[in-house]
Coordinates of C-alpha atoms and ligand atoms in Angstrom, one line a residue:
M1 CA -17.8 -34.2 -12.6
A2 CA -16.0 -36.8 -14.8
L3 CA -14.2 -34.0 -16.1
M4 CA -12.8 -32.8 -12.8
Q5 CA -11.6 -36.6 -12.0
D6 CA -9.6 -37.1 -15.1
P7 CA -6.1 -36.2 -14.4
T8 CA -5.5 -35.7 -18.2
V9 CA -7.7 -33.0 -18.4
R10 CA -5.9 -29.6 -17.9
R11 CA -7.9 -27.1 -15.7
Q12 CA -7.7 -24.7 -18.7
D13 CA -10.1 -27.1 -20.4
R14 CA -12.8 -26.2 -17.6
A15 CA -12.7 -22.5 -19.1
R16 CA -15.8 -21.4 -21.1
L17 CA -15.4 -18.3 -23.2
E18 CA -18.6 -17.1 -24.9
L19 CA -19.7 -14.1 -27.3
T20 CA -23.1 -13.0 -26.7
D21 CA -24.6 -9.6 -28.0
G22 CA -21.0 -8.3 -28.4
V23 CA -20.0 -9.2 -24.8
V24 CA -17.3 -11.6 -24.2
R25 CA -17.9 -13.5 -21.0
L26 CA -15.4 -15.9 -19.3
S27 CA -16.3 -18.5 -16.8
F28 CA -14.1 -20.9 -14.9
E29 CA -14.7 -23.1 -11.9
G30 CA -17.7 -21.1 -10.5
R31 CA -16.2 -17.7 -11.4
A32 CA -17.2 -15.5 -14.4
I33 CA -16.0 -12.1 -15.7
V34 CA -16.8 -9.9 -18.8
L35 CA -13.5 -9.3 -20.8
D36 CA -13.2 -6.0 -22.5
A37 CA -12.4 -6.0 -26.2
H38 CA -9.4 -3.7 -25.7
W39 CA -8.1 -6.0 -23.1
L40 CA -8.3 -9.0 -25.6
R41 CA -6.8 -6.9 -28.6
D42 CA -3.9 -5.7 -26.4
R43 CA -3.0 -9.2 -25.8
S44 CA -2.5 -10.1 -29.3
V45 CA 1.0 -11.5 -30.2
E46 CA 0.4 -12.0 -33.9
P47 CA 3.2 -10.7 -36.8
G48 CA 3.7 -7.3 -35.9
Q49 CA 1.9 -6.8 -32.9
I50 CA 4.8 -7.3 -30.6
D51 CA 8.6 -7.2 -30.7
R52 CA 9.9 -10.6 -31.1
T53 CA 12.7 -10.3 -28.7
N54 CA 11.6 -8.1 -25.9
R55 CA 7.6 -8.8 -26.4
Q56 CA 6.6 -5.3 -26.1
R57 CA 3.4 -4.1 -27.7
M58 CA 4.4 -2.4 -31.0
F59 CA 0.8 -0.7 -31.5
T60 CA -0.3 2.3 -29.2
P61 CA -3.5 3.4 -28.1
L62 CA -4.1 5.8 -30.9
D63 CA -3.9 2.8 -33.1
I64 CA -6.9 1.1 -31.7
A65 CA -10.5 2.6 -32.4
P66 CA -12.4 3.8 -29.0
D67 CA -15.5 1.8 -29.9
L68 CA -13.5 -1.5 -30.7
A69 CA -15.5 -4.7 -30.3
V70 CA -15.3 -8.4 -30.6
V71 CA -17.1 -9.6 -33.7
A72 CA -16.5 -13.2 -33.7
L73 CA -15.2 -16.1 -31.3
S74 CA -14.2 -19.7 -31.7
D75 CA -12.2 -22.2 -29.9
D76 CA -8.9 -23.2 -31.6
G77 CA -8.3 -26.4 -30.0
H78 CA -5.0 -27.0 -28.4
G79 CA -1.8 -25.2 -29.7
S80 CA 1.5 -25.6 -28.5
G81 CA 0.9 -23.4 -25.3
G82 CA -2.3 -25.2 -24.4
R83 CA -5.9 -24.3 -25.4
C84 CA -6.7 -21.2 -27.5
A85 CA -9.3 -19.0 -28.5
V86 CA -9.6 -17.0 -31.8
V87 CA -10.7 -13.7 -31.5
E88 CA -11.9 -11.3 -34.3
F89 CA -12.2 -7.6 -33.7
S90 CA -14.0 -4.9 -35.2
D91 CA -11.0 -3.5 -36.8
G92 CA -10.5 -6.6 -38.9
H93 CA -7.6 -8.0 -36.6
R94 CA -7.7 -11.6 -35.7
A95 CA -5.9 -12.9 -32.5
T96 CA -5.1 -16.5 -31.3
L97 CA -5.0 -16.1 -27.4
E98 CA -3.8 -18.9 -24.8
L99 CA -6.6 -19.7 -22.2
D100 CA -4.0 -20.4 -19.6
T101 CA -2.2 -17.1 -20.0
I102 CA -5.7 -15.3 -19.6
L103 CA -6.4 -17.4 -16.5
R104 CA -2.9 -16.7 -15.0
D105 CA -3.2 -13.0 -15.3
L106 CA -6.8 -12.8 -13.9
G107 CA -5.2 -14.6 -11.0
W108 CA -7.4 -17.3 -11.3
T109 CA -4.7 -20.0 -11.6
I110 CA -1.3 -19.9 -10.2
D111 CA 1.5 -18.0 -11.8
A112 CA 3.9 -21.2 -11.6
E113 CA 7.1 -18.7 -12.1
A114 CA 5.9 -16.3 -9.1
P115 CA 7.7 -16.4 -6.0
P116 CA 5.9 -17.8 -3.0
P117 CA 3.6 -16.0 -0.9
P118 CA 4.9 -15.0 2.8
E119 CA 4.5 -17.1 5.6
P120 CA 4.3 -14.9 8.7
W121 CA 6.2 -16.3 11.8
T122 CA 6.1 -15.4 15.3
R123 CA 8.9 -17.5 16.7
P124 CA 12.0 -18.8 15.5
L125 CA 11.6 -21.3 12.6
A126 CA 11.9 -24.9 13.5
R127 CA 15.0 -25.0 10.9
F128 CA 17.2 -21.9 10.5
P129 CA 17.1 -20.9 6.8
Y130 CA 20.9 -21.3 6.3
V131 CA 21.9 -21.5 2.3
D132 CA 25.4 -22.6 1.5
W133 CA 27.2 -20.0 -1.0
S134 CA 28.5 -23.0 -3.1
E135 CA 24.9 -24.0 -4.0
I136 CA 24.5 -20.5 -5.5
G137 CA 28.1 -19.7 -6.8
W138 CA 29.2 -16.7 -8.9
S139 CA 27.2 -17.4 -12.1
D140 CA 24.1 -19.7 -13.0
A141 CA 26.5 -21.9 -14.9
E142 CA 27.7 -22.9 -11.4
A143 CA 24.4 -23.5 -9.7
D144 CA 21.4 -26.0 -9.9
P145 CA 18.3 -23.7 -10.6
T146 CA 16.6 -26.0 -8.2
D147 CA 19.0 -24.6 -5.5
I148 CA 18.2 -21.0 -6.4
V149 CA 14.4 -21.6 -6.3
D150 CA 15.1 -23.2 -2.8
F151 CA 17.1 -20.3 -1.5
L152 CA 14.7 -17.5 -2.9
G153 CA 11.6 -19.6 -1.9
A154 CA 12.9 -19.7 1.6
F155 CA 13.6 -15.8 1.5
Y156 CA 9.9 -15.2 0.1
R157 CA 8.2 -17.1 2.7
H158 CA 10.2 -16.1 5.7
G159 CA 11.6 -12.7 4.7
Y160 CA 15.1 -13.4 5.4
V161 CA 18.1 -16.2 4.7
V162 CA 21.5 -16.3 6.0
L163 CA 24.0 -17.3 3.3
R164 CA 27.0 -19.1 4.8
N165 CA 30.4 -19.5 3.4
T166 CA 31.0 -16.6 1.0
P167 CA 34.7 -15.2 1.2
T168 CA 35.8 -13.2 4.1
D169 CA 37.4 -10.4 2.2
E170 CA 36.3 -6.8 2.1
G171 CA 34.1 -6.2 -1.0
T172 CA 32.4 -9.6 -0.7
V173 CA 29.1 -8.0 -0.1
E174 CA 29.0 -6.2 -3.5
R175 CA 30.0 -9.1 -5.4
V176 CA 26.8 -11.0 -3.6
A177 CA 24.8 -8.2 -4.2
N178 CA 25.4 -8.1 -7.9
R179 CA 25.1 -12.0 -8.4
I180 CA 21.7 -11.8 -6.9
G181 CA 20.3 -8.6 -8.2
Y182 CA 21.8 -5.0 -8.6
I183 CA 23.3 -3.0 -6.0
S184 CA 21.6 0.1 -5.3
G185 CA 23.2 3.3 -4.0
H186 CA 21.9 5.6 -1.1
N187 CA 23.0 8.3 1.1
F188 CA 25.6 6.4 2.6
G189 CA 27.1 5.4 -0.5
W190 CA 27.2 1.9 -2.4
V191 CA 28.6 -0.1 0.4
F192 CA 28.7 0.8 4.2
D193 CA 30.9 -0.3 7.1
V194 CA 29.2 -1.4 10.1
R195 CA 31.8 -1.1 13.1
A196 CA 32.1 1.1 15.9
E197 CA 33.3 4.6 14.9
R198 CA 34.1 7.8 17.0
R199 CA 32.2 9.9 15.0
P200 CA 29.3 7.9 14.0
T201 CA 27.3 9.1 11.0
D202 CA 24.4 6.7 12.1
L203 CA 23.8 5.1 15.4
A204 CA 24.2 1.5 13.7
Y205 CA 28.1 2.6 13.7
T206 CA 28.3 2.4 17.4
A207 CA 28.4 -0.5 20.0
I208 CA 25.3 0.3 21.5
E209 CA 22.4 -2.2 21.3
L210 CA 19.9 -1.6 18.3
L211 CA 16.4 -2.6 18.8
A212 CA 14.3 -3.8 15.8
H213 CA 14.1 -1.6 12.9
T214 CA 13.9 -1.2 9.2
D215 CA 16.5 0.8 7.4
E216 CA 16.1 4.3 5.9
P217 CA 12.3 4.6 6.0
Y218 CA 13.2 8.5 5.2
R219 CA 13.9 7.6 1.5
K220 CA 11.0 8.0 -0.9
E221 CA 11.1 4.1 -1.4
P222 CA 13.0 2.2 1.4
P223 CA 15.6 0.0 0.3
G224 CA 14.1 -3.3 -0.8
I225 CA 16.7 -5.8 0.5
Q226 CA 19.6 -5.4 2.8
L227 CA 22.7 -7.7 2.8
L228 CA 25.1 -7.5 5.8
H229 CA 28.4 -9.4 5.5
C230 CA 30.5 -10.5 8.5
I231 CA 34.2 -9.9 8.2
H232 CA 35.0 -10.1 11.7
N233 CA 32.7 -10.9 14.7
E234 CA 35.2 -11.3 17.6
A235 CA 33.8 -8.9 20.1
P236 CA 31.7 -10.1 23.1
G237 CA 28.0 -9.5 22.5
G238 CA 26.9 -8.0 18.9
D239 CA 24.5 -11.0 18.3
S240 CA 21.8 -10.4 15.5
T241 CA 18.1 -10.3 16.0
L242 CA 15.4 -10.6 13.3
V243 CA 11.6 -10.3 13.8
D244 CA 8.7 -10.5 11.2
G245 CA 7.1 -7.1 10.9
L246 CA 4.2 -8.8 8.5
A247 CA 3.3 -11.0 11.4
A248 CA 3.6 -7.8 13.8
A249 CA 1.2 -6.3 11.4
I250 CA -1.2 -9.0 11.6
A251 CA -1.0 -9.4 15.4
M252 CA -1.7 -5.9 15.9
Q253 CA -4.9 -5.9 13.4
Q254 CA -6.3 -8.6 15.6
E255 CA -5.5 -7.5 19.1
V256 CA -5.7 -3.5 18.9
P257 CA -7.6 -2.7 15.8
R258 CA -7.8 0.9 16.6
L259 CA -3.9 1.3 17.4
F260 CA -3.4 -0.6 14.1
E261 CA -5.5 2.0 12.3
A262 CA -3.3 4.8 13.6
M263 CA -0.3 3.3 12.2
V264 CA -1.9 2.7 8.8
E265 CA -3.3 6.2 8.8
T266 CA -1.3 8.6 10.2
E267 CA 1.2 10.2 8.1
V268 CA 4.8 10.4 9.6
V269 CA 7.8 12.5 8.8
F270 CA 11.1 10.4 8.6
R271 CA 14.3 12.6 8.8
Y272 CA 17.8 11.8 8.6
D273 CA 19.9 15.2 8.9
M274 CA 23.7 15.2 9.1
G275 CA 23.6 18.8 8.3
S276 CA 25.9 18.0 5.1
D277 CA 23.6 15.2 4.2
T278 CA 19.8 15.5 4.5
V279 CA 16.8 13.0 3.4
V280 CA 13.3 13.7 4.1
N281 CA 10.2 11.9 3.4
T282 CA 6.6 11.0 4.6
G283 CA 5.0 7.9 5.0
H284 CA 3.3 5.5 7.3
V285 CA 4.5 3.1 9.7
L286 CA 2.3 0.3 8.3
E287 CA 1.6 0.4 4.5
Y288 CA -1.2 -1.4 2.5
D289 CA -2.2 -1.0 -1.0
R290 CA -5.7 -0.1 -1.8
H291 CA -7.0 -3.6 -2.1
G292 CA -5.7 -4.2 1.5
R293 CA -2.4 -6.0 0.6
Y294 CA 0.5 -5.5 3.0
R295 CA 3.2 -3.5 1.3
G296 CA 5.6 -2.8 4.2
I297 CA 6.8 -1.4 7.4
R298 CA 8.8 1.8 8.2
F299 CA 9.9 1.3 11.9
N300 CA 12.9 3.4 13.0
T301 CA 11.8 5.2 16.2
K302 CA 15.1 7.4 16.2
I303 CA 13.9 9.5 13.5
D304 CA 10.1 9.3 12.9
N305 CA 7.6 12.1 13.8
P306 CA 3.9 11.8 13.3
I307 CA 2.3 14.9 11.5
P308 CA -0.5 16.5 13.8
T309 CA -3.7 17.1 12.0
P310 CA -6.3 18.9 13.4
G311 CA -9.1 17.1 15.1
V312 CA -6.9 13.9 15.2
E313 CA -5.6 12.8 18.4
L314 CA -2.0 11.3 18.1
R315 CA -2.4 9.4 21.3
D316 CA -3.5 6.3 19.5
W317 CA -0.4 6.3 17.4
Y318 CA 2.0 7.0 20.1
A319 CA 0.2 3.7 22.0
G320 CA 0.4 1.9 18.7
R321 CA 4.2 2.6 18.3
R322 CA 4.6 1.5 21.9
W323 CA 2.7 -1.7 21.2
L324 CA 4.7 -2.5 18.3
A325 CA 8.2 -1.7 19.9
A326 CA 7.1 -4.0 22.8
W327 CA 6.0 -6.7 20.2
L328 CA 8.7 -6.7 17.7
N329 CA 11.5 -6.6 20.5
D330 CA 9.6 -9.6 22.4
P331 CA 12.5 -12.2 22.6
A332 CA 9.5 -14.8 22.1
H333 CA 9.0 -13.2 18.7
Q334 CA 12.5 -12.9 17.6
V335 CA 15.4 -15.1 16.2
T336 CA 18.7 -14.5 17.7
F337 CA 21.9 -15.8 16.2
R338 CA 25.3 -15.1 15.7
L339 CA 27.1 -14.2 12.4
A340 CA 30.3 -16.0 11.5
P341 CA 32.9 -14.5 9.1
G342 CA 31.6 -15.3 5.7
D343 CA 28.0 -15.2 6.6
V344 CA 25.5 -12.7 4.8
M345 CA 22.2 -11.9 6.5
F346 CA 19.9 -11.4 3.2
M347 CA 16.6 -9.6 4.4
D348 CA 13.7 -7.9 3.2
N349 CA 13.9 -4.4 4.5
H350 CA 10.0 -3.9 4.0
R351 CA 9.3 -6.8 6.1
A352 CA 12.0 -8.3 8.4
L353 CA 13.3 -5.9 11.2
H354 CA 16.8 -6.3 12.1
G355 CA 18.7 -5.3 15.4
R356 CA 21.6 -6.5 17.4
T357 CA 22.8 -6.9 21.3
A358 CA 25.5 -4.2 22.3
F359 CA 29.1 -5.2 21.9
D360 CA 32.4 -4.5 23.5
P361 CA 34.9 -3.2 20.9
S362 CA 37.9 -3.1 23.3
R363 CA 37.7 -6.9 23.5
G364 CA 37.6 -7.7 19.7
R365 CA 36.9 -6.9 16.3
R366 CA 33.2 -6.6 14.8
H367 CA 33.1 -5.2 11.3
L368 CA 30.2 -6.0 8.9
Q369 CA 29.9 -4.6 5.4
G370 CA 26.4 -3.8 4.2
C371 CA 24.5 -2.7 0.9
Y372 CA 21.1 -2.8 -0.7
I373 CA 19.3 -4.5 -3.5
E374 CA 15.8 -4.0 -4.8
H375 CA 13.3 -6.8 -4.9
D376 CA 13.7 -6.9 -8.8
G377 CA 16.7 -8.7 -9.1
P378 CA 15.8 -11.9 -6.8
D379 CA 12.2 -11.6 -8.3
T380 CA 13.9 -12.0 -11.8
M381 CA 16.2 -14.5 -10.6
Y382 CA 13.4 -16.9 -9.2
R383 CA 11.4 -16.9 -12.4
L384 CA 14.4 -17.6 -14.5
A385 CA 15.6 -20.3 -12.3
V386 CA 11.8 -22.0 -12.1
R387 CA 12.0 -21.6 -16.0
R388 CA 15.5 -23.2 -16.3
S389 CA 14.5 -25.9 -13.9
S390 CA 11.2 -26.8 -15.7
T391 CA 13.1 -26.9 -19.0
R392 CA 15.6 -29.0 -17.7
T393 CA 12.9 -31.5 -16.4
A394 CA 11.1 -31.6 -19.6
M395 CA 14.3 -32.6 -21.4
Q396 CA 14.9 -35.5 -19.3
Ligands
LIG401 FE1 20.0 -1.2 10.3

């Protein structure tokens, strides 16, 4: 207990690594696990084991004996990266492994560079997450890394932010996208224009109201993040709406579990068909991984059709879709706001559903430009900003 109260004792010091009868056991704060010899051997960063630049493994599974075992284990005290264990293997290899890295990779301690977990919201946030573009800038040299952490931290917690005061000229959205990640192409090209058109290739390119939806569920992997840049917004109407699909899924699971199950289990065909451009995919309205972790929502009632299966009633699926449509379009659950020229909506297309009110294009211009990036760009940007800001703090 005295150990717990001493602030100079690092958490990794509470870890206990033991070798008994050829089995390595790690215990830490009430948890315990057996670590496989191959898992430990793969973590070796000794000379020749990984490339020094990219840190990728230089040896292959064929270089390791299938009956590999740990033959000795000792504590190497505190190295530069913290407390280490020296592990000797039956193939003669000897590796010094950092315990804090092992604990992090087990998920037993926090990954300090990982983006924060989502915070589901069911009503507008007390403070709208606006971020001034001057805090992000066009390069890392212009930005304070703590501002990057704040910007992306808000995005990961809430599923959206609005960037303010970017330039108002066409093409800005592509530059903003490439500053934060890598613009990704799709069936509308790289950048699409959202304005009322006479022969629209999508209902978004009309002046009608758009209910809460996610974009392009018909793609194998729906776009990760959408950016919508406002160039003109003078027409009456055309206010933007956002709602949290993760919060909707949580509410649905609690309130109508049978309907929730239908949205998770029923396979749906999503089809975009212009004749000249056809994209078809199957998916589920609510998607979770095998561990029950939320992965995303595909909700676009203009192009979805569940696949009938013998013996399975679709009544629950249709009731579930209706329940979700009502929840997601309930003004009490939505945030409604008006984009100003230079604003960029930056939203997670796997979580934040967007919509807009109808507008009157005969009484003013409304022109947005949009594009997509995947999550990898902001994930990388967040991790590097945390690293830069902790390096800076250490140097001060
Ligand atoms: Fe959309």
